[in-house]
Structures are given as C-alpha cells and as structure tokens.
CSV table of C-alpha atoms in Angstrom, one decimal:
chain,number,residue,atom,x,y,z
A,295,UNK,CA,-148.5,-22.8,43.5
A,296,UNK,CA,-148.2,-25.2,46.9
A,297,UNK,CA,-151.1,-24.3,49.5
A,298,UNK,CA,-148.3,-23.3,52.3
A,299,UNK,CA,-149.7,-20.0,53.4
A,300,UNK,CA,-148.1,-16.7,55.4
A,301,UNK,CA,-150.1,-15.0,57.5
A,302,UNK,CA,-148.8,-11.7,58.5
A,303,UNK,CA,-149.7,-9.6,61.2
A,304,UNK,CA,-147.9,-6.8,63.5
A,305,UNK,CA,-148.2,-6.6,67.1
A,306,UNK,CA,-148.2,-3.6,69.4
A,307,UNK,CA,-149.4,-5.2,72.1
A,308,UNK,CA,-149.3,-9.1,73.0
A,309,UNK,CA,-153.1,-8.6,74.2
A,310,UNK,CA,-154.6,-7.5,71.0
A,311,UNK,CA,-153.6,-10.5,69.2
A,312,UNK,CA,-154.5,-13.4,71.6
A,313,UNK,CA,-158.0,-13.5,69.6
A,314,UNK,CA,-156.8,-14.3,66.3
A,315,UNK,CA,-154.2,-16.6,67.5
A,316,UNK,CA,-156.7,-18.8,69.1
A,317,UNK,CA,-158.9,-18.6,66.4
A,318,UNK,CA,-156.5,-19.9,63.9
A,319,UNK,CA,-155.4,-23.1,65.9
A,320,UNK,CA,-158.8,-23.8,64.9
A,321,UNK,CA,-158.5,-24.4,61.2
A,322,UNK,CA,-159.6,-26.7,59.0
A,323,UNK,CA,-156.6,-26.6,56.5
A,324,UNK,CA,-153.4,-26.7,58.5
A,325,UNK,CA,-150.9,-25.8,55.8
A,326,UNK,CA,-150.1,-21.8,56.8
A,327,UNK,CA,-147.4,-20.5,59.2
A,328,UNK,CA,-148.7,-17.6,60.8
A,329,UNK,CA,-145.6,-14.6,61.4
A,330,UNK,CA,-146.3,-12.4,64.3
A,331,UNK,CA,-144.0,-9.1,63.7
A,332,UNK,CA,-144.0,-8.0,67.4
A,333,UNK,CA,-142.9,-4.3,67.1
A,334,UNK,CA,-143.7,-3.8,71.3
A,335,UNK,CA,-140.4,-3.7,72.3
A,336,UNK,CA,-141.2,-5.8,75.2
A,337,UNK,CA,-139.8,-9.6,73.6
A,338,UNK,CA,-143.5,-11.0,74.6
A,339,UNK,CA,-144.1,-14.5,74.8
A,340,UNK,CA,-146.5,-15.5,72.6
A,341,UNK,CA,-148.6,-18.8,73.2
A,342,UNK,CA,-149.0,-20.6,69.7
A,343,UNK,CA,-151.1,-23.8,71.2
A,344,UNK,CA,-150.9,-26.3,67.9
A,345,UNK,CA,-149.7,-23.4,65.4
A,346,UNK,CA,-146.9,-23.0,63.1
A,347,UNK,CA,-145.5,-19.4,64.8
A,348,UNK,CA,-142.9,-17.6,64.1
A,349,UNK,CA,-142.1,-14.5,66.0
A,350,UNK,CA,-140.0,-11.9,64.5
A,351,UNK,CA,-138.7,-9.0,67.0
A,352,UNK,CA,-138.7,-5.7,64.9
A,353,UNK,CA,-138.3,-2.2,66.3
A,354,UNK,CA,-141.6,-0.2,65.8
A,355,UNK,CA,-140.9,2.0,62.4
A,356,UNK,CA,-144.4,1.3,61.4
A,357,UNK,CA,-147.2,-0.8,60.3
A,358,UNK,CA,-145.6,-1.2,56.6
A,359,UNK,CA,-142.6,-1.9,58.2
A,360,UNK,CA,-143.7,-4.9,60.1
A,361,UNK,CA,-146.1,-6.6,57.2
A,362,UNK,CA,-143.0,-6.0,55.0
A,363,UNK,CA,-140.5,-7.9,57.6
A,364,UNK,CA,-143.2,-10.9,57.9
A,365,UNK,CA,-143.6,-10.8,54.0
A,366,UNK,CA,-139.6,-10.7,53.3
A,367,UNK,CA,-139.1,-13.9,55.8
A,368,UNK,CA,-141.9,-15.9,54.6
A,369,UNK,CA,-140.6,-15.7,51.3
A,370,UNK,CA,-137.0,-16.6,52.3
A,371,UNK,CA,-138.9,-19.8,54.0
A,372,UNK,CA,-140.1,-20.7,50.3
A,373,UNK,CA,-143.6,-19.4,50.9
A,374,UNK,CA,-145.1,-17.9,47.7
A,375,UNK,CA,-148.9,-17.0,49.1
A,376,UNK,CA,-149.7,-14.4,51.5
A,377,UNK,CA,-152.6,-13.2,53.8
A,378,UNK,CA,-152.1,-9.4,55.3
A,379,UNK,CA,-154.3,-9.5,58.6
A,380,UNK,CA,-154.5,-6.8,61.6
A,381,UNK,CA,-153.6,-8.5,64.9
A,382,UNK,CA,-157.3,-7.2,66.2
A,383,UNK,CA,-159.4,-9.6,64.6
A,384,UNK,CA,-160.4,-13.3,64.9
A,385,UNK,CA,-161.5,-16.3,62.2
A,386,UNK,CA,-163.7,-18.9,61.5
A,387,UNK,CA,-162.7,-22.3,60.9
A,388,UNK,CA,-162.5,-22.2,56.8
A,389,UNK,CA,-161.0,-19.0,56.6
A,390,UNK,CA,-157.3,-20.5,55.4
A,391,UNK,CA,-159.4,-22.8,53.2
A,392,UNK,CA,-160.9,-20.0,51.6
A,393,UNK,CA,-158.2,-18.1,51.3
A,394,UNK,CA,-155.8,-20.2,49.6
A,395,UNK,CA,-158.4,-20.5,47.5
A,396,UNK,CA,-159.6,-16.9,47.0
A,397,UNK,CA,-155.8,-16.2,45.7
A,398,UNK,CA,-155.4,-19.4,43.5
A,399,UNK,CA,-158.6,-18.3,42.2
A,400,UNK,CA,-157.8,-14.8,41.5
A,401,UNK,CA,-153.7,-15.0,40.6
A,402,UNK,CA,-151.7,-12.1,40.3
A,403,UNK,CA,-154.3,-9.9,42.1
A,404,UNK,CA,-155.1,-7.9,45.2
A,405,UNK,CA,-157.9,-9.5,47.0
A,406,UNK,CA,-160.2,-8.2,50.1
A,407,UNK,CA,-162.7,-9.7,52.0
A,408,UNK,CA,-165.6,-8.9,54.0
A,409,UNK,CA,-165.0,-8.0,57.2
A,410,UNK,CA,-167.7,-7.2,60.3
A,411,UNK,CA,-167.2,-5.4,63.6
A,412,UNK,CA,-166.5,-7.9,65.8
A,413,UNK,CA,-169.8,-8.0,68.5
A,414,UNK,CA,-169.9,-5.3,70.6
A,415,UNK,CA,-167.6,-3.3,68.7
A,416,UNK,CA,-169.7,-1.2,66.1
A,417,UNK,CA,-169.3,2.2,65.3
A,418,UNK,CA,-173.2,2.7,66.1
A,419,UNK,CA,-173.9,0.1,69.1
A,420,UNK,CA,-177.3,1.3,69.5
A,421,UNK,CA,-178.8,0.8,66.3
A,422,UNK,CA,-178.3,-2.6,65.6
A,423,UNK,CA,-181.1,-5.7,67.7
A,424,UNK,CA,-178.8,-8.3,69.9
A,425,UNK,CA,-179.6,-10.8,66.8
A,426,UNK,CA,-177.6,-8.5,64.8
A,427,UNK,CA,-174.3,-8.6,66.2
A,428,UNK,CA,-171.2,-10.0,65.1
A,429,UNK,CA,-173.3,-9.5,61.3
A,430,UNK,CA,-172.7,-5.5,61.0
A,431,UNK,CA,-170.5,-5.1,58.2
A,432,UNK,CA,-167.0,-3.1,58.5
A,433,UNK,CA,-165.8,-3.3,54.8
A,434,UNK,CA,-167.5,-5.4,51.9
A,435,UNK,CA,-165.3,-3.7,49.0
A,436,UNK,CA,-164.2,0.1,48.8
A,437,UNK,CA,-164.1,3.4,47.1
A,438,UNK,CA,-162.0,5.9,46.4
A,439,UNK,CA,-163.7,9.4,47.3
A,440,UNK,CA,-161.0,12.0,45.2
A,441,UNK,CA,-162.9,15.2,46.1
A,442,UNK,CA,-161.5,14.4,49.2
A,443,UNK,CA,-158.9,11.9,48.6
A,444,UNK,CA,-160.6,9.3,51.1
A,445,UNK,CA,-160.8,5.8,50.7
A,446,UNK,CA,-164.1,4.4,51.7
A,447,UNK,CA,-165.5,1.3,52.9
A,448,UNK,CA,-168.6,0.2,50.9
A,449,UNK,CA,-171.6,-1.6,53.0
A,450,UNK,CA,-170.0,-0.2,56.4
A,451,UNK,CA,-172.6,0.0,59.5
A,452,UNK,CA,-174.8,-2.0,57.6
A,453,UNK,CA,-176.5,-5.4,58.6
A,454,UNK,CA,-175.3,-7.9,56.2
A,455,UNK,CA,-178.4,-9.1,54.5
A,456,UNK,CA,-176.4,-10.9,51.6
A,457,UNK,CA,-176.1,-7.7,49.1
A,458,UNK,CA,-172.6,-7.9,49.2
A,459,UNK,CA,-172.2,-11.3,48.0
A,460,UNK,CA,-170.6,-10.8,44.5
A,461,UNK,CA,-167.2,-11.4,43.6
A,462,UNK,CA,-166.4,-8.1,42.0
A,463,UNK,CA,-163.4,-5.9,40.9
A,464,UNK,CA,-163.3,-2.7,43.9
A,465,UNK,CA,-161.4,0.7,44.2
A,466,UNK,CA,-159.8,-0.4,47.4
A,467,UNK,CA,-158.6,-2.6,49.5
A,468,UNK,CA,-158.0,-2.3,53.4
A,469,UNK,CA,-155.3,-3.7,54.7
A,470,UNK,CA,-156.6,-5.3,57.7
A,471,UNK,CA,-157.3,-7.9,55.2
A,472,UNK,CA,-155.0,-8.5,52.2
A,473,UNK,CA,-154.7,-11.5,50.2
A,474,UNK,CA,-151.9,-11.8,47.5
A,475,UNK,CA,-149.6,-13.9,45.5
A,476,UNK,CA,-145.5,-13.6,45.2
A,477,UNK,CA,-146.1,-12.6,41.5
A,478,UNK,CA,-147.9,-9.3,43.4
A,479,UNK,CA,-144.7,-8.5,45.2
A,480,UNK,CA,-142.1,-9.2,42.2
A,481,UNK,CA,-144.5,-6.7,40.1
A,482,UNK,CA,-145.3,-4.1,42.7
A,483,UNK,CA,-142.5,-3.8,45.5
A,484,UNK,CA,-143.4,-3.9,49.2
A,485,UNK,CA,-145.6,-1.6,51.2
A,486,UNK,CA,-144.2,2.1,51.1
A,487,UNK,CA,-142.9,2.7,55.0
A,488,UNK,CA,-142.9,6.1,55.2
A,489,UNK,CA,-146.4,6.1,55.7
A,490,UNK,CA,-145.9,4.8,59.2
A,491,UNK,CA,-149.4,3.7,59.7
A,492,UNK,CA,-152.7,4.5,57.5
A,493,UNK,CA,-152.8,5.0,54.4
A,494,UNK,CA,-150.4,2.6,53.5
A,495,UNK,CA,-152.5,0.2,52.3
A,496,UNK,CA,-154.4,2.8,49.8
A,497,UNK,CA,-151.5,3.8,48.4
A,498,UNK,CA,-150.5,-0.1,48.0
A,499,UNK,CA,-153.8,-0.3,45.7
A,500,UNK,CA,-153.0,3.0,43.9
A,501,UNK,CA,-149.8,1.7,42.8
A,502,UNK,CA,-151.2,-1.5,41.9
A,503,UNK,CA,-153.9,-0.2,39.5
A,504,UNK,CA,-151.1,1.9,37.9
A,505,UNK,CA,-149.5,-1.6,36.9
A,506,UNK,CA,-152.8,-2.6,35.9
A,507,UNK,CA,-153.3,-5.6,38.8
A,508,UNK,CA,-156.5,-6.4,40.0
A,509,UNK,CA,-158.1,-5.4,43.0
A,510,UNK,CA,-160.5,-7.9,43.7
A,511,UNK,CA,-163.7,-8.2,46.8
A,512,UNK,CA,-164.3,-12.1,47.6
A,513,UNK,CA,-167.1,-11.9,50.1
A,514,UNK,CA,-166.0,-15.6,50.6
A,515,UNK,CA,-163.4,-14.8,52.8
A,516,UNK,CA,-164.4,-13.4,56.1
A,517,UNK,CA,-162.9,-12.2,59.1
A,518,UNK,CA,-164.2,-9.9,62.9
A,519,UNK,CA,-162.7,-7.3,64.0
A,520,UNK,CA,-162.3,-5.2,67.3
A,521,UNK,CA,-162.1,-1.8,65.7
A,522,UNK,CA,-158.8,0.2,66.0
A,523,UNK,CA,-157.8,-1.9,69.6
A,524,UNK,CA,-154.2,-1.8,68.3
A,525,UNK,CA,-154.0,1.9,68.2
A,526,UNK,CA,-156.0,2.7,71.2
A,527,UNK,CA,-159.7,2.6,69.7
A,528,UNK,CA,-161.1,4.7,66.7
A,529,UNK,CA,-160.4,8.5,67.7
A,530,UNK,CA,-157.4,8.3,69.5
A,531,UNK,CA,-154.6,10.9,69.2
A,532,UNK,CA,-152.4,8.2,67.5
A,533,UNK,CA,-155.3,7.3,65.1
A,534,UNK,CA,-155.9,10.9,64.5
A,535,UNK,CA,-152.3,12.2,64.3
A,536,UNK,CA,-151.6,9.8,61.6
A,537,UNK,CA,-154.6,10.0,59.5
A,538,UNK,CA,-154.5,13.9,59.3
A,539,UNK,CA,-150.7,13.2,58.3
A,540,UNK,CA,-150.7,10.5,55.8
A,541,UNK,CA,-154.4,11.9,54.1
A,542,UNK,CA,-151.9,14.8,53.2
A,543,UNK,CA,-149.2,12.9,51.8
A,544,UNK,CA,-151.3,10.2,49.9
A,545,UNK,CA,-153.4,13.1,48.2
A,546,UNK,CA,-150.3,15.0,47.2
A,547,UNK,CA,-148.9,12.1,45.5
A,548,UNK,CA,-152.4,10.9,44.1
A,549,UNK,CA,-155.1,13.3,43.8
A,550,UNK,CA,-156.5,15.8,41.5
A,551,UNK,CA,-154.8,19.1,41.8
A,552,UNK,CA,-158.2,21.0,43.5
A,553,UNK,CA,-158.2,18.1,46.0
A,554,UNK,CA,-154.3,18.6,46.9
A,555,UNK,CA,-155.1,22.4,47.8
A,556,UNK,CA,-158.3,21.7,49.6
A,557,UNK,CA,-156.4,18.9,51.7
A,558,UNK,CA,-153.4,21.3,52.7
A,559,UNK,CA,-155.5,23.7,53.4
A,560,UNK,CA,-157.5,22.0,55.6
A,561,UNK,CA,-154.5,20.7,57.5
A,562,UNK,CA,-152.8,23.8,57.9
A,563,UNK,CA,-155.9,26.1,58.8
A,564,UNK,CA,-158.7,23.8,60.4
A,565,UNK,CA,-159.3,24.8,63.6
C-alpha cells in the first residue's frame, strides 16, 4: 500500500470545518488529499491554504451519504487508504503520520482513536481544573450496551491520565474518527444511508464483526472535538429526532428480541 491518504469529512456548514482544515495544513506528512463533501447547499468557498482539497457538491441525503461520496471519488483517484473524520474537530501535527501508520499496522481492520472534547466543550464544564482542558476524554474505545441497544463510549468525561493507552480490539467504533483500508470496503460495502445520520457508523461495526474484521482502538491516533457543532450542539431537535429514530431501527435489525420490544415501546409510548 502507497502512503497517499483520503480524508473524508461532510460539511453542513462552511464554519464548522474551518478548524480542521487549518489544522491539517499543518502536517508533518504531506501525502493525503483531504475531500470536503459539502452537503450545505450553499456552493461555499472553502480556503485550503497549502492543502490538497477537493470539494465535492452533494445534496444533503445524509451523513452516510456524504462519507460514501468522498470514499467512492478517492478511490476512483487511485487512493486505497482512508481516514473518516467529522468536520468539528481539529489535529495535531502527526496525526496523518500516525494514521497511515495505525492502518498499515492494523490491515484489513476498523480502527478508532482517542478522541477528547475539544477545550471548553465538555459535557461537564465544571468538573474539570483549567489544567485539565483540552485532556477530557470523548471516546477511548467503545461498547455495545444490548439491554438497550446503545453504543457507548469507554473513558468518556474522564481526565486522560494514560489508562487508555493500549492498543486493544473494542465493540465499537465512532465515526467521527474511522480509519480503514480499501480491502475494508471490497469486503463490507459502504456505509448504509438510510440511517441518515447516527447510528450509522454502529451499524458499520455490526456488519463488520459479522465478517469477522477487526475493530481495533489505537490511542496513538488522536483528534479534538467541538461536540455536536455540526448538528446544532448535543440536545438539539435534529440530534434528538434522529437518535430516537435510528436507536429504533439499528435495534430491530441487531438486538436481542426483549431489547427490540423495550426500544419500540419506549418510542411509541414515552412521554
């Protein structure tokens, strides 16, 4: 495999993205193109500064949709390794190192990362001293909770003290950050866009574990990110429309048959 590296990422709105754009003119390894799948409807103008950009104007059918678009032209530009990232977060200056990397290390795999609330955007802003943020973790590997059929995020709101620092096999992978190979996508298809947005990349692990592919946590490769900025902070009515809906459908097509009947009823009856 070359080092040439896609990473992916959907835009709602031109602001949200400005972060991670400048953070990855920044790299140390220069060898990725980075494909912005602007789904605003709007034809921004994006300002690459000394990047490799390629803007692809999609209508909005969804956050599956859009990595899918970006994966599908990256690989008609010959590009055979992949980094899923949300369009609200930012980068140090090895993270393309380490993720080319992270995915020649662990082939034919899913891999996540860990990922901390970028400063000033933690769930729990009071709890943590000033000397704390930008080191509160997010996601350092996840679970799958099937009483409830709820993916989890392991080590989230906690100050990262190094306990998360083992590469290790995990339940699940968000997709904010998503590292892959093109053997992934021959095997397992493309991200399944009827979800619209959430759930989509739990699912994508589901499926993968079903073929037997690896879903690996490399607390090597890290990332920030401004919580839910995308989709109008964590507790909108977008965020909340679309988890209620897609919890539904992922547990119907996944779960244990108690935890399909408690889910629906819970949709259709909670107050």
């Amino acid at each position: 495999m070359n080092d040439k590296l896609a990473i992916i990422t959907v835009s709602f709105n031109k602001k949200a993205v400005t972060q991670l754009i400048e953070s990855l003119a920044h790299q140390n390894h220069k060898n990725f193109t980075l494909y912005i799948v602007d789904t605003s409807g709007n034809n921004d103008t994006f300002h690459p500064l000394n990047l490799n950009v390629k803007v692809l104007n999609r209508i909005n059918k969804g956050y599956a949709y859009g990595i899918n678009e970006g994966i599908k032209e990256a690989m008609t530009d010959g590009v055979n390794a992949f980094c899923i990232i949300n369009d609200d977060t930012y980068v140090e200056k090895d993270f393309t190192q380490k993720a080319n990397a992270s995915i020649k290390s662990h082939p034919s795999s899913l891999i996540g990362g860990k990922i901390y609330y970028a400063p000033e955007h933690e769930y729990h802003k009071d709890r943590y001293a000033k000397k704390d943020q930008g080191n509160v973790l997010w996601y350092a590997g996840g679970t799958v909770d099937w009483s409830h059929s709820q993916p989890g995020h392991r080590g989230v709101d906690e100050v990262d003290l190094k306990q998360f620092d083992k590469v290790e096999e995990t339940e699940f992978i968000t997709g904010c950050l998503m590292l892959l190979d093109k053997s992934v996508i021959n095997s397992l298809g493309f991200l399944d866009e009827s979800y619209f947005l959430y759930y989509e990349d739990a699912d994508y692990c589901e499926r993968a574990k079903k073929l037997n592919i690896k879903l690996i946590y490399d607390p090597s490769v890290k990332i920030w990110h401004l919580v839910s900025q995308s989709t109008d902070g964590s507790g909108s009515k977008l965020h909340q429309k679309y988890q209620k809906k897609n919890l539904v459908k992922f547990a119907l097509k996944y779960a244990p048959l108690r935890t399909k009947l408690h889910v629906l009823k819970n949709y259709f009856f909670a107050v």
